[in-house]
PDB file of C-alpha atoms in Angstrom:
ATOM      1  CA  UNK A 459      59.478 -12.953  20.421  1.00 53.00           C
ATOM      2  CA  UNK A 460      58.812 -12.929  16.643  1.00 46.00           C
ATOM      3  CA  UNK A 461      56.960 -16.205  16.933  1.00 50.00           C
ATOM      4  CA  UNK A 462      54.840 -14.819  19.777  1.00 45.00           C
ATOM      5  CA  UNK A 463      53.869 -11.806  17.672  1.00 49.00           C
ATOM      6  CA  UNK A 464      52.947 -14.029  14.775  1.00 45.00           C
ATOM      7  CA  UNK A 465      50.778 -16.133  17.072  1.00 48.00           C
ATOM      8  CA  UNK A 466      49.003 -13.087  18.398  1.00 54.00           C
ATOM      9  CA  UNK A 467      48.434 -11.734  14.886  1.00 54.00           C
ATOM     10  CA  UNK A 468      46.974 -15.059  13.788  1.00 53.00           C
ATOM     11  CA  UNK A 469      44.690 -15.144  16.820  1.00 56.00           C
ATOM     12  CA  UNK A 470      43.455 -11.625  16.138  1.00 59.00           C
ATOM     13  CA  UNK A 471      42.795 -12.474  12.517  1.00 57.00           C
ATOM     14  CA  UNK A 472      40.929 -15.671  13.566  1.00 49.00           C
ATOM     15  CA  UNK A 473      38.849 -13.646  16.088  1.00 58.00           C
ATOM     16  CA  UNK A 474      38.005 -10.979  13.374  1.00 59.00           C
ATOM     17  CA  UNK A 475      37.003 -13.705  10.962  1.00 53.00           C
ATOM     18  CA  UNK A 476      34.789 -15.367  13.602  1.00 50.00           C
ATOM     19  CA  UNK A 477      33.202 -11.982  14.443  1.00 53.00           C
ATOM     20  CA  UNK A 478      32.464 -11.338  10.801  1.00 51.00           C
ATOM     21  CA  UNK A 479      30.984 -14.806  10.391  1.00 50.00           C
ATOM     22  CA  UNK A 480      28.764 -14.287  13.467  1.00 45.00           C
ATOM     23  CA  UNK A 481      27.695 -10.896  12.142  1.00 50.00           C
ATOM     24  CA  UNK A 482      26.728 -12.396   8.770  1.00 43.00           C
ATOM     25  CA  UNK A 483      24.768 -15.107  10.510  1.00 42.00           C
ATOM     26  CA  UNK A 484      22.943 -12.613  12.679  1.00 41.00           C
ATOM     27  CA  UNK A 485      22.048 -10.423   9.655  1.00 39.00           C
ATOM     28  CA  UNK A 486      20.922 -13.449   7.792  1.00 42.00           C
ATOM     29  CA  UNK A 487      18.698 -14.534  10.666  1.00 41.00           C
ATOM     30  CA  UNK A 488      17.376 -11.024  10.994  1.00 41.00           C
ATOM     31  CA  UNK A 489      16.471 -10.590   7.372  1.00 43.00           C
ATOM     32  CA  UNK A 490      15.137 -14.079   7.294  1.00 43.00           C
ATOM     33  CA  UNK A 491      12.708 -13.250  10.131  1.00 42.00           C
ATOM     34  CA  UNK A 492      11.796 -10.006   8.387  1.00 44.00           C
ATOM     35  CA  UNK A 493      11.067 -11.996   5.264  1.00 42.00           C
ATOM     36  CA  UNK A 494       8.315 -13.911   7.009  1.00 42.00           C
ATOM     37  CA  UNK A 495       6.452 -10.683   7.702  1.00 44.00           C
ATOM     38  CA  UNK A 496       4.382  -8.681   5.275  1.00 46.00           C
ATOM     39  CA  UNK A 497       6.405  -5.838   3.734  1.00 51.00           C
ATOM     40  CA  UNK A 498       5.621  -2.350   5.139  1.00 46.00           C
ATOM     41  CA  UNK A 499       4.656  -1.201   1.618  1.00 59.00           C
ATOM     42  CA  UNK A 500       2.135  -3.966   0.958  1.00 57.00           C
ATOM     43  CA  UNK A 501      -0.805  -1.797   1.951  1.00 58.00           C
ATOM     44  CA  UNK A 502       0.764   1.346   0.568  1.00 66.00           C
ATOM     45  CA  UNK A 503       1.260   0.047  -2.989  1.00 77.00           C
ATOM     46  CA  UNK A 504      -2.215   0.943  -4.229  1.00 81.00           C
ATOM     47  CA  UNK A 505      -2.179   4.425  -2.653  1.00 89.00           C
ATOM     48  CA  UNK A 506       0.602   7.050  -2.946  1.00 90.00           C
ATOM     49  CA  UNK A 507       1.004   8.370   0.552  1.00 88.00           C
ATOM     50  CA  UNK A 508       2.978  11.361  -0.792  1.00 88.00           C
ATOM     51  CA  UNK A 509      -0.235  12.529  -2.437  1.00 88.00           C
ATOM     52  CA  UNK A 510      -2.097  12.348   0.813  1.00 87.00           C
ATOM     53  CA  UNK A 511       0.646  14.290   2.618  1.00 87.00           C
ATOM     54  CA  UNK A 512       0.702  16.994  -0.119  1.00 85.00           C
ATOM     55  CA  UNK A 513      -3.101  17.276  -0.253  1.00 82.00           C
ATOM     56  CA  UNK A 514      -3.309  17.702   3.537  1.00 81.00           C
ATOM     57  CA  UNK A 515      -1.355  20.943   3.068  1.00 83.00           C
ATOM     58  CA  UNK A 516      -2.956  22.092  -0.225  1.00 79.00           C
ATOM     59  CA  UNK A 517      -6.058  24.207  -0.585  1.00 81.00           C
ATOM     60  CA  UNK A 518      -9.156  22.661  -2.153  1.00 83.00           C
ATOM     61  CA  UNK A 519      -8.557  21.490  -5.711  1.00 83.00           C
ATOM     62  CA  UNK A 520     -10.346  23.569  -8.404  1.00 89.00           C
ATOM     63  CA  UNK A 521     -11.817  21.364 -11.159  1.00 89.00           C
ATOM     64  CA  UNK A 522     -11.782  23.917 -13.971  1.00 91.00           C
ATOM     65  CA  UNK A 523      -8.232  25.192 -13.515  1.00 92.00           C
ATOM     66  CA  UNK A 524      -6.367  22.152 -12.098  1.00 91.00           C
ATOM     67  CA  UNK A 525      -8.284  19.022 -13.126  1.00 91.00           C
ATOM     68  CA  UNK A 526      -9.815  19.718 -16.471  1.00 93.00           C
ATOM     69  CA  UNK A 527      -6.417  20.668 -18.097  1.00 95.00           C
ATOM     70  CA  UNK A 528      -4.995  17.237 -17.138  1.00 95.00           C
ATOM     71  CA  UNK A 529      -8.104  15.436 -18.401  1.00 96.00           C
ATOM     72  CA  UNK A 530      -8.022  17.334 -21.695  1.00 95.00           C
ATOM     73  CA  UNK A 531      -4.325  16.740 -22.128  1.00 95.00           C
ATOM     74  CA  UNK A 532      -4.080  13.033 -21.155  1.00 95.00           C
ATOM     75  CA  UNK A 533      -7.508  11.457 -20.957  1.00 96.00           C
ATOM     76  CA  UNK A 534     -10.143  12.861 -23.247  1.00 96.00           C
ATOM     77  CA  UNK A 535      -8.411  11.698 -26.456  1.00 94.00           C
ATOM     78  CA  UNK A 536      -9.881   8.295 -25.590  1.00 94.00           C
ATOM     79  CA  UNK A 537     -12.541   9.102 -23.003  1.00 96.00           C
ATOM     80  CA  UNK A 538     -14.301  11.925 -24.717  1.00 95.00           C
ATOM     81  CA  UNK A 539     -16.770  10.394 -27.176  1.00 93.00           C
ATOM     82  CA  UNK A 540     -20.049   8.395 -27.096  1.00 92.00           C
ATOM     83  CA  UNK A 541     -18.152   5.147 -27.724  1.00 90.00           C
ATOM     84  CA  UNK A 542     -15.419   5.802 -25.087  1.00 94.00           C
ATOM     85  CA  UNK A 543     -13.839   2.717 -23.480  1.00 94.00           C
ATOM     86  CA  UNK A 544     -16.208   1.383 -20.821  1.00 96.00           C
ATOM     87  CA  UNK A 545     -18.454   4.376 -21.726  1.00 96.00           C
ATOM     88  CA  UNK A 546     -16.373   6.391 -19.275  1.00 97.00           C
ATOM     89  CA  UNK A 547     -16.655   9.960 -20.548  1.00 97.00           C
ATOM     90  CA  UNK A 548     -14.178  12.312 -18.842  1.00 96.00           C
ATOM     91  CA  UNK A 549     -14.889  15.464 -20.742  1.00 93.00           C
ATOM     92  CA  UNK A 550     -17.243  16.757 -17.984  1.00 91.00           C
ATOM     93  CA  UNK A 551     -17.863  16.392 -14.291  1.00 92.00           C
ATOM     94  CA  UNK A 552     -21.258  14.764 -15.142  1.00 95.00           C
ATOM     95  CA  UNK A 553     -19.490  12.089 -17.179  1.00 96.00           C
ATOM     96  CA  UNK A 554     -17.188  11.285 -14.247  1.00 96.00           C
ATOM     97  CA  UNK A 555     -20.143  11.141 -11.870  1.00 96.00           C
ATOM     98  CA  UNK A 556     -21.996   8.848 -14.298  1.00 97.00           C
ATOM     99  CA  UNK A 557     -19.070   6.381 -14.190  1.00 98.00           C
ATOM    100  CA  UNK A 558     -18.471   3.370 -16.387  1.00 98.00           C
ATOM    101  CA  UNK A 559     -20.443   0.449 -17.916  1.00 97.00           C
ATOM    102  CA  UNK A 560     -19.465  -2.969 -19.149  1.00 95.00           C
ATOM    103  CA  UNK A 561     -21.985  -2.690 -22.032  1.00 93.00           C
ATOM    104  CA  UNK A 562     -20.545  -2.079 -25.502  1.00 89.00           C
ATOM    105  CA  UNK A 563     -22.171   0.834 -27.384  1.00 89.00           C
ATOM    106  CA  UNK A 564     -21.613  -0.499 -30.910  1.00 87.00           C
ATOM    107  CA  UNK A 565     -22.187  -4.253 -30.721  1.00 84.00           C
ATOM    108  CA  UNK A 566     -22.346  -5.589 -34.240  1.00 82.00           C
ATOM    109  CA  UNK A 567     -23.530  -9.032 -33.014  1.00 84.00           C
ATOM    110  CA  UNK A 568     -26.781  -7.844 -31.518  1.00 85.00           C
ATOM    111  CA  UNK A 569     -30.097  -8.397 -33.379  1.00 89.00           C
ATOM    112  CA  UNK A 570     -32.329  -6.115 -31.320  1.00 90.00           C
ATOM    113  CA  UNK A 571     -32.173  -2.437 -30.505  1.00 88.00           C
ATOM    114  CA  UNK A 572     -30.245  -1.251 -27.440  1.00 87.00           C
ATOM    115  CA  UNK A 573     -31.245   1.579 -25.206  1.00 91.00           C
ATOM    116  CA  UNK A 574     -29.033   4.600 -25.944  1.00 94.00           C
ATOM    117  CA  UNK A 575     -26.856   5.977 -23.085  1.00 95.00           C
ATOM    118  CA  UNK A 576     -26.259   9.538 -24.216  1.00 95.00           C
ATOM    119  CA  UNK A 577     -24.922  11.843 -21.497  1.00 95.00           C
ATOM    120  CA  UNK A 578     -27.415  14.636 -20.592  1.00 95.00           C
ATOM    121  CA  UNK A 579     -30.141  13.007 -22.703  1.00 96.00           C
ATOM    122  CA  UNK A 580     -31.000   9.433 -21.705  1.00 97.00           C
ATOM    123  CA  UNK A 581     -30.536   9.998 -17.947  1.00 97.00           C
ATOM    124  CA  UNK A 582     -30.030  13.100 -15.850  1.00 95.00           C
ATOM    125  CA  UNK A 583     -29.111  11.896 -12.377  1.00 96.00           C
ATOM    126  CA  UNK A 584     -26.547   9.484 -10.938  1.00 95.00           C
ATOM    127  CA  UNK A 585     -29.265   7.269  -9.618  1.00 96.00           C
ATOM    128  CA  UNK A 586     -30.821   7.018 -13.114  1.00 97.00           C
ATOM    129  CA  UNK A 587     -27.438   6.045 -14.535  1.00 97.00           C
ATOM    130  CA  UNK A 588     -26.984   3.362 -11.832  1.00 97.00           C
ATOM    131  CA  UNK A 589     -30.323   1.797 -12.874  1.00 96.00           C
ATOM    132  CA  UNK A 590     -28.882   1.617 -16.476  1.00 96.00           C
ATOM    133  CA  UNK A 591     -25.907  -0.381 -15.197  1.00 96.00           C
ATOM    134  CA  UNK A 592     -23.277   2.329 -14.793  1.00 98.00           C
ATOM    135  CA  UNK A 593     -21.073   2.081 -11.777  1.00 98.00           C
ATOM    136  CA  UNK A 594     -18.965   4.706  -9.956  1.00 97.00           C
ATOM    137  CA  UNK A 595     -15.302   5.225 -10.650  1.00 98.00           C
ATOM    138  CA  UNK A 596     -14.724   7.582  -7.707  1.00 96.00           C
ATOM    139  CA  UNK A 597     -15.380   7.151  -4.020  1.00 96.00           C
ATOM    140  CA  UNK A 598     -19.001   7.765  -3.202  1.00 92.00           C
ATOM    141  CA  UNK A 599     -18.855   6.153   0.276  1.00 89.00           C
ATOM    142  CA  UNK A 600     -16.864   7.209   3.360  1.00 83.00           C
ATOM    143  CA  UNK A 601     -14.957  10.371   2.203  1.00 84.00           C
ATOM    144  CA  UNK A 602     -11.711  10.192   4.052  1.00 90.00           C
ATOM    145  CA  UNK A 603      -8.541  11.292   2.105  1.00 90.00           C
ATOM    146  CA  UNK A 604      -7.311   7.661   1.981  1.00 91.00           C
ATOM    147  CA  UNK A 605     -10.683   6.298   0.943  1.00 93.00           C
ATOM    148  CA  UNK A 606     -11.010   8.857  -1.801  1.00 92.00           C
ATOM    149  CA  UNK A 607      -7.969   7.159  -3.437  1.00 93.00           C
ATOM    150  CA  UNK A 608      -8.250   3.588  -2.307  1.00 94.00           C
ATOM    151  CA  UNK A 609     -11.951   3.294  -3.332  1.00 95.00           C
ATOM    152  CA  UNK A 610     -11.596   5.058  -6.664  1.00 97.00           C
ATOM    153  CA  UNK A 611     -11.288   2.948  -9.818  1.00 97.00           C
ATOM    154  CA  UNK A 612     -10.115   6.038 -11.629  1.00 97.00           C
ATOM    155  CA  UNK A 613      -7.245   6.629  -9.220  1.00 96.00           C
ATOM    156  CA  UNK A 614      -6.379   2.923  -8.966  1.00 96.00           C
ATOM    157  CA  UNK A 615      -6.029   2.815 -12.781  1.00 96.00           C
ATOM    158  CA  UNK A 616      -3.638   5.791 -12.686  1.00 96.00           C
ATOM    159  CA  UNK A 617      -1.686   4.257  -9.739  1.00 95.00           C
ATOM    160  CA  UNK A 618      -1.331   0.908 -11.561  1.00 94.00           C
ATOM    161  CA  UNK A 619       0.465   2.730 -14.406  1.00 94.00           C
ATOM    162  CA  UNK A 620       2.704   4.561 -11.858  1.00 93.00           C
ATOM    163  CA  UNK A 621       3.725   1.207 -10.335  1.00 92.00           C
ATOM    164  CA  UNK A 622       4.357  -0.298 -13.842  1.00 91.00           C
ATOM    165  CA  UNK A 623       5.559   2.615 -15.875  1.00 91.00           C
ATOM    166  CA  UNK A 624       5.762   2.280 -19.615  1.00 87.00           C
ATOM    167  CA  UNK A 625       9.102   2.862 -21.376  1.00 84.00           C
ATOM    168  CA  UNK A 626       9.249   6.106 -23.253  1.00 81.00           C
ATOM    169  CA  UNK A 627      10.832   4.528 -26.216  1.00 82.00           C
ATOM    170  CA  UNK A 628      10.719   1.157 -27.964  1.00 82.00           C
ATOM    171  CA  UNK A 629       7.850  -1.162 -28.741  1.00 83.00           C
ATOM    172  CA  UNK A 630       4.843  -1.699 -26.568  1.00 84.00           C
ATOM    173  CA  UNK A 631       4.803  -4.765 -24.330  1.00 81.00           C
ATOM    174  CA  UNK A 632       3.248  -7.668 -26.195  1.00 82.00           C
ATOM    175  CA  UNK A 633       0.673  -8.075 -23.398  1.00 80.00           C
ATOM    176  CA  UNK A 634      -0.934  -4.720 -24.393  1.00 86.00           C
ATOM    177  CA  UNK A 635      -3.486  -5.228 -27.113  1.00 86.00           C
ATOM    178  CA  UNK A 636      -4.354  -2.044 -28.994  1.00 85.00           C
ATOM    179  CA  UNK A 637      -6.500  -3.685 -31.645  1.00 83.00           C
ATOM    180  CA  UNK A 638      -9.899  -2.244 -32.435  1.00 76.00           C
ATOM    181  CA  UNK A 639     -11.576  -5.645 -31.745  1.00 78.00           C
ATOM    182  CA  UNK A 640      -9.912  -6.236 -28.408  1.00 80.00           C
ATOM    183  CA  UNK A 641     -11.992  -7.319 -25.379  1.00 82.00           C
ATOM    184  CA  UNK A 642     -12.897  -4.525 -23.040  1.00 83.00           C
ATOM    185  CA  UNK A 643     -11.694  -4.682 -19.447  1.00 88.00           C
ATOM    186  CA  UNK A 644     -13.964  -2.560 -17.283  1.00 96.00           C
ATOM    187  CA  UNK A 645     -13.309  -3.640 -13.679  1.00 97.00           C
ATOM    188  CA  UNK A 646     -15.492  -2.471 -10.827  1.00 97.00           C
ATOM    189  CA  UNK A 647     -13.777  -1.574  -7.568  1.00 96.00           C
ATOM    190  CA  UNK A 648     -14.273  -5.090  -6.101  1.00 97.00           C
ATOM    191  CA  UNK A 649     -12.776  -6.557  -9.286  1.00 97.00           C
ATOM    192  CA  UNK A 650      -9.772  -4.313  -9.485  1.00 96.00           C
ATOM    193  CA  UNK A 651      -7.212  -6.401  -7.541  1.00 94.00           C
ATOM    194  CA  UNK A 652      -7.765  -9.320  -9.867  1.00 95.00           C
ATOM    195  CA  UNK A 653      -7.554  -6.982 -12.839  1.00 95.00           C
ATOM    196  CA  UNK A 654      -4.289  -5.494 -11.644  1.00 94.00           C
ATOM    197  CA  UNK A 655      -2.789  -8.916 -11.079  1.00 93.00           C
ATOM    198  CA  UNK A 656      -3.781 -10.182 -14.534  1.00 93.00           C
ATOM    199  CA  UNK A 657      -3.001  -6.956 -16.384  1.00 92.00           C
ATOM    200  CA  UNK A 658      -0.288  -5.091 -14.583  1.00 92.00           C
ATOM    201  CA  UNK A 659       0.863  -3.258 -17.637  1.00 91.00           C
ATOM    202  CA  UNK A 660      -2.678  -1.942 -18.487  1.00 93.00           C
ATOM    203  CA  UNK A 661      -2.947   0.956 -16.139  1.00 94.00           C
ATOM    204  CA  UNK A 662      -4.073   4.343 -17.443  1.00 96.00           C
ATOM    205  CA  UNK A 663      -3.389   6.168 -19.616  1.00 95.00           C
ATOM    206  CA  UNK A 664      -3.647   2.989 -21.683  1.00 93.00           C
ATOM    207  CA  UNK A 665      -0.699   2.225 -23.943  1.00 91.00           C
ATOM    208  CA  UNK A 666       0.806   5.616 -23.155  1.00 91.00           C
ATOM    209  CA  UNK A 667       3.332   6.929 -20.667  1.00 90.00           C
ATOM    210  CA  UNK A 668       2.111   7.441 -17.068  1.00 91.00           C
ATOM    211  CA  UNK A 669       1.095  10.841 -15.734  1.00 93.00           C
ATOM    212  CA  UNK A 670       3.783  13.119 -14.361  1.00 90.00           C
ATOM    213  CA  UNK A 671       3.852  13.482 -10.558  1.00 85.00           C
ATOM    214  CA  UNK A 672       2.299  16.979 -10.563  1.00 86.00           C
ATOM    215  CA  UNK A 673      -0.520  15.713 -12.790  1.00 89.00           C
TER     216      UNK A 673
END
């Protein structure tokens, strides 16, 4: 009888081991099949869907009380002067509407005069600025909530920093050049995917911690 019980116990253990092995194989096959498919978050990476959900329940955003404080606290320190990076001036709504330019304001290598691009002086409308080579950094096309983020260079820059947050302590990553003579990177919307792939650690705010979620 004792030998019979041992045999039964051995059989049960063998069956359990086989069941476990089969389960592992099934899970491996399942995850292997899933691995051949595009991840669910592939199209969500560049847009934070939580923002869309919150904005659908929130009243209309007020620029003066909700947007300007964030710009003044986190953005205007760099994007507030005539020689702002990419000439993107965020100190006013008109500057945001004007957008960005790849032209450098102070180019010591030029030998001829350059047309000035002073906000409120050298052009007064968005169309006039487009003729001077400025391009939009916000969505000016189809205005769906998703497109307002997906087609905004300004948002995509912020989102890039959210996806690749900067450590709050320690040295900057060696790939981040903060030198005064560094090359400007001023991607248009159609160039942004390539920019993000080449410079994943250069989202905005540049060389500074990412914005907090409420911001």
